[in-house]
Short mmCIF file of C-alpha atoms and ligand atoms in Angstrom, two decimals:
data_model
loop_
_atom_site.label_atom_id
_atom_site.label_comp_id
_atom_site.label_asym_id
_atom_site.label_seq_id
_atom_site.Cartn_x
_atom_site.Cartn_y
_atom_site.Cartn_z
CA UNK R 2 25.25 80.31 87.74
CA UNK R 3 27.94 82.88 88.53
CA UNK R 4 29.56 84.08 85.33
CA UNK R 5 33.12 83.87 86.52
CA UNK R 6 32.73 80.22 87.40
CA UNK R 7 32.05 79.17 83.82
CA UNK R 8 35.28 80.36 82.30
CA UNK R 9 36.43 76.79 81.61
CA UNK R 10 36.89 76.69 77.86
CA UNK R 11 34.54 74.84 75.63
CA UNK R 12 37.03 72.75 73.71
CA UNK R 13 37.11 72.46 69.97
CA UNK R 14 35.41 69.08 69.99
CA UNK R 15 32.53 70.45 71.95
CA UNK R 16 31.80 73.52 69.96
CA UNK R 17 31.21 73.14 66.29
CA UNK R 18 30.93 70.43 63.71
CA UNK R 19 33.56 72.14 61.59
CA UNK R 20 36.10 71.33 64.25
CA UNK R 21 37.20 67.77 63.93
CA UNK R 22 40.35 67.71 65.93
CA UNK R 23 39.43 64.81 68.23
CA UNK R 24 39.45 64.95 71.99
CA UNK R 25 41.81 67.32 73.74
CA UNK R 26 43.49 65.85 76.77
CA UNK R 27 41.79 68.32 79.12
CA UNK R 28 38.36 66.84 78.54
CA UNK R 29 38.92 63.35 77.19
CA UNK R 30 41.45 61.47 79.29
CA UNK R 31 42.57 58.15 77.81
CA UNK R 32 39.97 56.26 79.77
CA UNK R 33 37.19 58.47 78.36
CA UNK R 34 35.05 61.21 79.88
CA UNK R 35 33.52 60.88 83.31
CA UNK R 36 30.02 59.37 83.11
CA UNK R 37 27.76 60.42 85.97
CA UNK R 38 23.97 60.03 86.27
CA UNK R 39 23.70 63.82 86.46
CA UNK R 40 25.51 64.22 83.15
CA UNK R 41 23.51 61.42 81.50
CA UNK R 42 20.37 63.29 82.57
CA UNK R 43 21.70 66.74 81.60
CA UNK R 44 22.50 65.63 78.05
CA UNK R 45 19.42 63.39 77.61
CA UNK R 46 21.51 60.33 76.82
CA UNK R 47 19.44 57.19 76.20
CA UNK R 48 21.84 54.52 77.43
CA UNK R 49 25.12 55.08 79.20
CA UNK R 50 26.49 51.83 77.74
CA UNK R 51 25.80 52.93 74.14
CA UNK R 52 27.47 56.29 73.73
CA UNK R 53 27.61 57.94 70.31
CA UNK R 54 30.59 60.11 69.45
CA UNK R 55 28.35 63.16 70.07
CA UNK R 56 27.38 61.89 73.52
CA UNK R 57 31.02 61.24 74.38
CA UNK R 58 31.86 64.81 73.43
CA UNK R 59 28.93 66.13 75.47
CA UNK R 60 30.11 64.19 78.51
CA UNK R 61 33.54 65.74 78.07
CA UNK R 62 32.16 69.28 78.08
CA UNK R 63 33.05 71.44 81.06
CA UNK R 64 30.20 72.65 83.27
CA UNK R 65 29.00 75.38 81.00
CA UNK R 66 26.25 77.96 80.56
CA UNK R 67 24.96 80.22 77.83
CA UNK R 68 27.12 83.21 78.74
CA UNK R 69 29.34 83.42 75.66
CA UNK R 70 26.66 82.58 73.08
CA UNK R 71 25.32 85.76 71.50
CA UNK R 72 23.48 86.96 68.40
CA UNK R 73 24.09 90.16 66.46
CA UNK R 74 22.04 92.64 64.51
CA UNK R 75 23.10 95.82 62.70
CA UNK R 76 21.56 99.29 62.45
CA UNK R 77 22.09 102.47 60.39
CA UNK R 78 23.97 105.42 61.87
CA UNK R 79 22.83 109.02 61.57
CA UNK R 80 24.62 112.28 60.92
CA UNK R 81 28.01 112.37 59.18
CA UNK R 82 28.58 108.60 59.47
CA UNK R 83 25.43 107.72 57.54
CA UNK R 84 26.23 106.33 54.08
CA UNK R 85 27.55 108.98 51.71
CA UNK R 86 27.86 108.21 48.01
CA UNK R 87 31.39 108.52 46.64
CA UNK R 88 32.99 108.20 50.09
CA UNK R 89 34.58 105.20 51.83
CA UNK R 90 34.36 105.11 55.60
CA UNK R 91 35.33 101.72 57.03
CA UNK R 92 37.19 99.70 59.65
CA UNK R 93 36.06 101.65 62.73
CA UNK R 94 38.20 101.60 65.87
CA UNK R 95 36.87 100.78 69.30
CA UNK R 96 34.59 103.44 70.81
CA UNK R 97 35.94 105.42 73.76
CA UNK R 98 34.44 108.26 75.78
CA UNK R 99 35.96 111.66 76.63
CA UNK R 100 34.25 114.68 78.21
CA UNK R 101 30.85 113.01 77.81
CA UNK R 102 31.26 112.27 74.09
CA UNK R 103 31.91 109.02 72.25
CA UNK R 104 34.89 108.98 69.89
CA UNK R 105 35.67 106.72 66.93
CA UNK R 106 38.49 106.67 64.34
CA UNK R 107 38.24 105.06 60.89
CA UNK R 108 39.70 104.79 57.37
CA UNK R 109 38.40 107.38 54.91
CA UNK R 110 38.97 107.67 51.17
CA UNK R 111 37.18 109.20 48.22
CA UNK R 112 36.24 107.74 44.85
CA UNK R 113 35.89 104.34 43.24
CA UNK R 114 38.29 101.41 43.27
CA UNK R 115 40.30 100.84 40.06
CA UNK R 116 42.08 97.57 40.92
CA UNK R 117 45.62 96.56 40.00
CA UNK R 118 45.19 96.71 36.21
CA UNK R 119 44.82 100.49 36.02
CA UNK R 120 47.71 102.99 35.95
CA UNK R 121 49.47 102.34 39.24
CA UNK R 122 50.53 105.99 39.59
CA UNK R 123 46.98 107.28 39.66
CA UNK R 124 44.86 104.24 40.51
CA UNK R 125 43.15 103.49 43.79
CA UNK R 126 43.67 99.75 44.01
CA UNK R 127 41.38 98.97 46.97
CA UNK R 128 38.76 100.92 48.95
CA UNK R 129 41.42 101.14 51.69
CA UNK R 130 44.03 102.56 49.33
CA UNK R 131 44.75 106.33 49.47
CA UNK R 132 43.11 106.57 52.89
CA UNK R 133 43.70 108.90 55.80
CA UNK R 134 42.51 108.31 59.36
CA UNK R 135 39.56 110.47 60.36
CA UNK R 136 37.55 110.67 63.54
CA UNK R 137 34.02 111.47 64.63
CA UNK R 138 32.24 112.14 67.93
CA UNK R 139 28.73 111.51 69.20
CA UNK R 140 26.58 112.26 72.23
CA UNK R 141 24.50 109.11 71.97
CA UNK R 142 26.43 106.65 69.76
CA UNK R 143 23.82 107.01 66.98
CA UNK R 144 24.27 110.48 65.48
CA UNK R 145 27.90 111.26 64.67
CA UNK R 146 29.74 114.44 63.76
CA UNK R 147 32.85 114.02 61.61
CA UNK R 148 35.52 116.14 63.30
CA UNK R 149 38.26 115.92 60.64
CA UNK R 150 41.46 114.01 59.93
CA UNK R 151 43.54 112.62 62.80
CA UNK R 152 46.49 111.00 61.00
CA UNK R 153 47.37 111.77 57.39
CA UNK R 154 49.46 109.81 54.91
CA UNK R 155 53.19 110.60 55.09
CA UNK R 156 55.41 112.63 52.82
CA UNK R 157 56.43 110.94 49.53
CA UNK R 158 59.15 108.39 50.25
CA UNK R 159 58.02 107.64 53.82
CA UNK R 160 56.81 104.19 54.89
CA UNK R 161 53.20 105.45 55.10
CA UNK R 162 53.11 107.66 52.00
CA UNK R 163 50.40 105.70 50.18
CA UNK R 164 47.73 104.84 52.75
CA UNK R 165 47.10 104.87 56.51
CA UNK R 166 44.07 102.80 57.49
CA UNK R 167 42.39 100.24 59.75
CA UNK R 168 43.06 102.00 63.00
CA UNK R 169 42.64 101.11 66.68
CA UNK R 170 42.71 103.32 69.75
CA UNK R 171 44.34 102.66 73.13
CA UNK R 172 44.04 104.94 76.15
CA UNK R 173 46.87 104.56 78.62
CA UNK R 174 48.24 106.75 81.41
CA UNK R 175 46.48 109.94 80.17
CA UNK R 176 47.80 109.37 76.65
CA UNK R 177 46.03 108.19 73.50
CA UNK R 178 47.62 105.83 70.97
CA UNK R 179 46.39 105.11 67.45
CA UNK R 180 47.86 102.06 65.74
CA UNK R 181 47.08 101.46 62.09
CA UNK R 182 48.12 99.81 58.84
CA UNK R 183 50.50 101.55 56.47
CA UNK R 184 51.39 101.08 52.80
CA UNK R 185 54.22 102.72 50.88
CA UNK R 186 53.83 103.51 47.18
CA UNK R 187 53.59 101.93 44.70
CA UNK R 188 50.61 99.83 45.84
CA UNK R 189 51.37 96.70 43.80
CA UNK R 190 50.06 93.21 44.53
CA UNK R 191 53.21 92.24 46.36
CA UNK R 192 53.50 95.41 48.45
CA UNK R 193 54.22 94.71 52.12
CA UNK R 194 51.92 96.21 54.74
CA UNK R 195 53.28 97.50 58.05
CA UNK R 196 51.92 98.98 61.27
CA UNK R 197 52.35 102.59 62.36
CA UNK R 198 51.65 104.34 65.66
CA UNK R 199 50.65 107.89 66.58
CA UNK R 200 50.20 109.40 70.05
CA UNK R 201 48.64 112.46 71.65
CA UNK R 202 47.63 113.72 75.08
CA UNK R 203 44.14 114.41 73.73
CA UNK R 204 41.76 112.37 71.56
CA UNK R 205 41.40 115.54 69.48
CA UNK R 206 45.13 115.52 68.71
CA UNK R 207 47.48 116.78 67.44
CA UNK R 208 49.04 113.36 66.81
CA UNK R 209 52.74 112.59 66.66
CA UNK R 210 53.60 109.75 64.30
CA UNK R 211 56.31 107.13 64.84
CA UNK R 212 59.18 107.71 62.43
CA UNK R 213 59.41 104.02 61.68
CA UNK R 214 56.77 101.29 61.62
CA UNK R 215 56.30 99.49 64.93
CA UNK R 216 55.62 96.14 63.24
CA UNK R 217 56.61 94.65 59.88
CA UNK R 218 55.99 91.37 58.07
CA UNK R 219 58.47 88.54 58.66
CA UNK R 220 61.19 88.69 56.08
CA UNK R 221 61.53 85.00 55.32
CA UNK R 222 59.40 84.39 52.22
CA UNK R 223 60.64 84.40 48.64
CA UNK R 224 58.74 85.53 45.55
CA UNK R 225 59.23 83.90 42.16
CA UNK R 226 61.12 86.57 40.27
CA UNK R 227 59.75 88.09 37.08
CA UNK R 228 56.11 87.79 38.15
CA UNK R 229 53.76 90.24 39.81
CA UNK R 230 51.32 87.82 41.45
CA UNK R 231 51.34 87.51 45.23
CA UNK R 232 50.50 83.84 44.80
CA UNK R 233 53.73 83.07 42.89
CA UNK R 234 56.23 82.11 45.59
CA UNK R 235 59.30 79.93 45.94
CA UNK R 236 58.83 79.91 49.70
CA UNK R 237 55.79 81.16 51.59
CA UNK R 238 57.76 82.04 54.72
CA UNK R 239 56.09 82.67 58.08
CA UNK R 240 52.34 83.15 58.56
CA UNK R 241 52.86 86.95 58.42
CA UNK R 242 55.46 87.13 55.65
CA UNK R 243 53.36 89.45 53.46
CA UNK R 244 51.17 91.69 55.61
CA UNK R 245 50.66 92.64 59.22
CA UNK R 246 47.11 93.95 59.48
CA UNK R 247 44.34 95.01 61.85
CA UNK R 248 46.61 95.97 64.75
CA UNK R 249 45.09 96.38 68.19
CA UNK R 250 47.16 97.15 71.30
CA UNK R 251 45.85 96.22 74.72
CA UNK R 252 47.56 96.78 78.07
CA UNK R 253 47.83 93.34 79.68
CA UNK R 254 49.76 91.92 82.62
CA UNK R 255 52.03 94.99 82.89
CA UNK R 256 52.94 94.92 79.18
CA UNK R 257 51.43 95.96 75.86
CA UNK R 258 50.06 93.22 73.63
CA UNK R 259 49.77 94.14 69.96
CA UNK R 260 47.42 91.64 68.30
CA UNK R 261 47.43 91.52 64.53
CA UNK R 262 46.31 89.59 61.49
CA UNK R 263 49.07 87.98 59.47
CA UNK R 264 48.77 87.41 55.73
CA UNK R 265 51.25 85.11 54.08
CA UNK R 266 53.05 85.35 50.76
CA UNK R 267 51.52 82.79 48.40
CA UNK R 268 48.33 82.64 50.50
CA UNK R 269 46.18 79.58 49.78
CA UNK R 270 42.59 78.60 50.43
CA UNK R 271 42.67 76.28 53.40
CA UNK R 272 39.81 74.41 54.95
CA UNK R 273 37.42 77.07 56.18
CA UNK R 274 38.53 79.89 53.88
CA UNK R 275 41.58 82.05 53.28
CA UNK R 276 44.85 81.27 54.97
CA UNK R 277 44.62 83.94 57.64
CA UNK R 278 46.13 83.77 61.12
CA UNK R 279 46.55 86.02 64.12
CA UNK R 280 49.74 86.81 65.96
CA UNK R 281 50.80 88.91 68.93
CA UNK R 282 53.84 91.11 69.54
CA UNK R 283 54.63 92.29 73.07
CA UNK R 284 56.33 95.45 74.38
CA UNK R 285 57.24 96.91 77.77
CA UNK R 286 56.16 100.37 76.64
CA UNK R 287 53.25 101.55 74.48
CA UNK R 288 55.64 102.88 71.83
CA UNK R 289 57.52 99.58 71.63
CA UNK R 290 59.74 97.91 70.63
CA UNK R 291 57.17 95.18 69.90
CA UNK R 292 58.66 91.68 69.83
CA UNK R 293 56.70 88.95 68.07
CA UNK R 294 55.77 86.07 70.34
CA UNK R 295 57.57 82.78 69.67
CA UNK R 296 54.15 81.16 70.17
CA UNK R 297 52.75 82.79 66.99
CA UNK R 298 50.41 82.14 65.37
CA UNK R 299 47.98 82.34 68.27
CA UNK R 300 44.95 81.71 66.05
CA UNK R 301 44.67 79.76 62.81
CA UNK R 302 41.42 81.49 61.94
CA UNK R 303 39.84 84.92 61.93
CA UNK R 304 40.11 88.18 60.08
CA UNK R 305 39.93 91.63 61.67
CA UNK R 306 41.21 91.54 65.25
CA UNK R 307 38.52 92.03 67.92
CA UNK R 308 39.81 91.55 71.45
CA UNK R 309 38.96 92.58 74.99
CA UNK R 310 39.97 91.82 78.55
CA UNK R 311 37.84 89.51 80.65
CA UNK R 312 38.39 87.65 83.90
CA UNK R 313 42.15 88.13 83.99
CA UNK R 314 42.59 87.00 80.38
CA UNK R 315 41.89 88.05 76.80
CA UNK R 316 38.78 87.27 74.78
CA UNK R 317 38.83 87.28 70.97
CA UNK R 318 36.04 87.22 68.41
CA UNK R 319 37.22 85.16 65.44
CA UNK R 320 35.35 85.86 62.18
CA UNK R 321 35.38 85.25 58.43
CA UNK R 322 38.23 82.80 57.71
CA UNK R 323 39.58 79.48 58.88
CA UNK R 324 38.15 76.37 60.52
CA UNK R 325 37.43 78.16 63.78
CA UNK R 326 35.68 81.17 62.24
CA UNK R 327 32.58 82.53 63.98
CA UNK R 328 33.71 81.64 67.48
CA UNK R 329 34.58 83.57 70.60
CA UNK R 330 37.77 82.35 72.21
CA UNK R 331 39.34 83.13 75.55
CA UNK R 332 42.87 82.82 76.87
CA UNK R 333 44.17 83.17 80.43
CA UNK R 334 47.57 84.38 79.19
CA UNK R 335 46.75 86.16 75.92
CA UNK R 336 48.51 83.41 73.96
CA UNK R 337 46.70 80.10 74.41
CA UNK R 338 43.11 80.54 73.25
CA UNK R 339 40.27 78.02 73.57
CA UNK R 340 36.84 78.18 71.99
CA UNK R 341 34.08 79.41 74.29
CA UNK R 342 31.15 79.71 71.89
CA UNK R 343 29.97 79.52 68.30
CA UNK R 344 28.54 82.83 66.95
CA UNK R 345 26.22 83.02 63.95
CA UNK R 346 27.13 85.78 61.45
CA UNK R 347 29.24 88.18 63.54
CA UNK R 348 29.67 91.68 62.05
CA UNK R 349 32.93 92.46 60.24
CA UNK R 350 35.70 94.78 61.38
CA UNK R 351 34.17 95.34 64.80
CA UNK R 352 35.09 98.32 66.95
CA UNK R 353 34.10 97.26 70.46
CA UNK R 354 32.69 99.51 73.13
CA UNK R 355 35.59 100.20 75.51
CA UNK R 356 33.52 102.60 77.62
CA UNK R 357 31.82 99.80 79.58
CA UNK R 358 33.04 97.53 82.38
CA UNK R 359 34.29 94.54 80.40
CA UNK R 360 34.13 92.36 83.53
CA UNK R 361 30.37 92.74 83.92
CA UNK R 362 29.64 90.03 81.40
CA UNK R 363 31.92 88.00 79.06
CA UNK R 364 30.55 89.90 76.04
CA UNK R 365 29.66 93.26 77.65
CA UNK R 366 31.92 95.13 75.18
CA UNK R 367 29.82 93.73 72.34
CA UNK R 368 26.38 94.90 73.58
CA UNK R 369 26.81 97.67 71.03
CA UNK R 370 29.66 98.96 68.94
CA UNK R 371 30.55 99.83 65.35
CA UNK R 372 31.11 97.78 62.20
CA UNK R 373 31.19 98.49 58.47
CA UNK R 374 29.02 97.49 55.56
CA UNK R 375 29.83 97.03 51.89
CA UNK R 376 27.12 99.18 50.32
CA UNK R 377 28.90 98.52 47.01
CA UNK R 378 32.31 97.04 46.25
CA UNK R 379 33.56 100.64 45.88
CA UNK R 380 31.92 102.25 48.90
CA UNK R 381 31.56 101.18 52.50
CA UNK R 382 29.98 102.93 55.44
CA UNK R 383 30.12 102.56 59.20
CA UNK R 384 27.15 101.05 61.00
CA UNK R 385 26.19 100.19 64.53
CA UNK R 386 25.69 96.67 65.86
CA UNK R 387 24.07 95.33 68.96
CA UNK R 388 24.18 91.86 70.45
CA UNK R 389 22.05 89.89 72.84
CA UNK R 390 21.75 86.44 74.37
CA UNK R 391 18.73 84.27 73.75
CA UNK R 392 17.59 83.20 77.19
CA UNK R 393 14.78 80.97 76.01
CA UNK R 394 13.39 79.58 72.78
CA UNK R 395 9.81 80.63 72.12
CA UNK R 396 7.51 82.77 74.14
CA UNK R 397 8.02 83.66 77.79
CA UNK R 398 4.27 83.73 78.36
CA UNK R 399 4.02 80.07 77.26
CA UNK R 400 6.67 79.10 79.75
CA UNK R 401 4.83 80.80 82.60
CA UNK R 402 1.61 78.80 81.97
C1 AAL N 10 40.04 94.65 56.21
C2 AAL N 10 41.24 94.45 57.11
C3 AAL N 10 42.39 95.27 56.59
C4 AAL N 10 42.70 94.91 55.18
C5 AAL N 10 41.52 95.50 54.50
C6 AAL N 10 41.46 96.84 55.14
O1 AAL N 10 39.06 93.75 56.36
O2 AAL N 10 41.56 93.11 57.24
O3 AAL N 10 41.94 96.61 56.48
O4 AAL N 10 43.88 95.53 54.75
O5 AAL N 10 40.41 94.67 54.80
#
């Protein structure tokens, strides 16, 4: 089957038992799914006059192959990105290539995490607190050389004076753009997180930072006064009223789409995990201004943003939180995503491989890339992942008999 012919989305009903939204109109018209002998045979249905709910869903599935269904495994890196005690290296960017070398950017900090109860002036509240953005290069994607810092925290009083972290890279028109999270001191529970941008004509820098953040949380929530807890709210506000996280900019349809994770003031545990959603903000130019889409949120699940272009649209790996976690979704317009596959245990905080032709296969950018691992709650290191598709259960030799 030709890959590009199977882009029809696998709807929520068809994909996973955690998704109990009922039939979408695209696959289950009022008079029920089309029942053909070929489909009855394909899905092994006993009796076409006695259809279980599962059989009805199967009959409603689009013509579909195995293309989006992949499995992951992780491996250790060598050189400077191997685990180093006392050092946090985490949230790797996508991998790009320049002058024959792979490049990656990441959050780096030193020392243990103290939490919010320690002295706020000196404490490091999270592993991603008091970070700078560093970068490393590699000939083969396995052994990495740490080159040094790329973007440092700002001067005291600036919007990024406390931490710059969770970075992504975009190459566009001979320029390089790093977008990343920023926090301004003091790092208290209710601190807002914003997104900064830096640009350079070389992946080795020097980088020029935006004077103001390019994205901020929505300003429509209300804390309960006199408390410090981020869960104590009068009004939760929009899905991104507390934090805009995990930014990733992708050039798409003549514009620049900044995908991000939104965290909400007064976040609750919803079905499927934390109340985490994704949004998108769109600009005419790489430096902005980025305008949040009125269609936000564009995902009610997920955690770190992991997106790539495929077949004229955008694909997104949704992990960790929400009812649609552990799925790959695809959208023709970058806004309206449908589930394509269910993915067992995807790696966290993926940096995809942007050096390959993303059109070659729906998940080509995921054949290998970088992720991070919690070695301890204090210290994380960057690792490599690879992914593959199971073509057959069991042994090939048996099949050939
Ligand atoms: C990650 C990301 C963001 C958060 C923290 C560091 O998984 O979602 O980067 O701020 O955790």
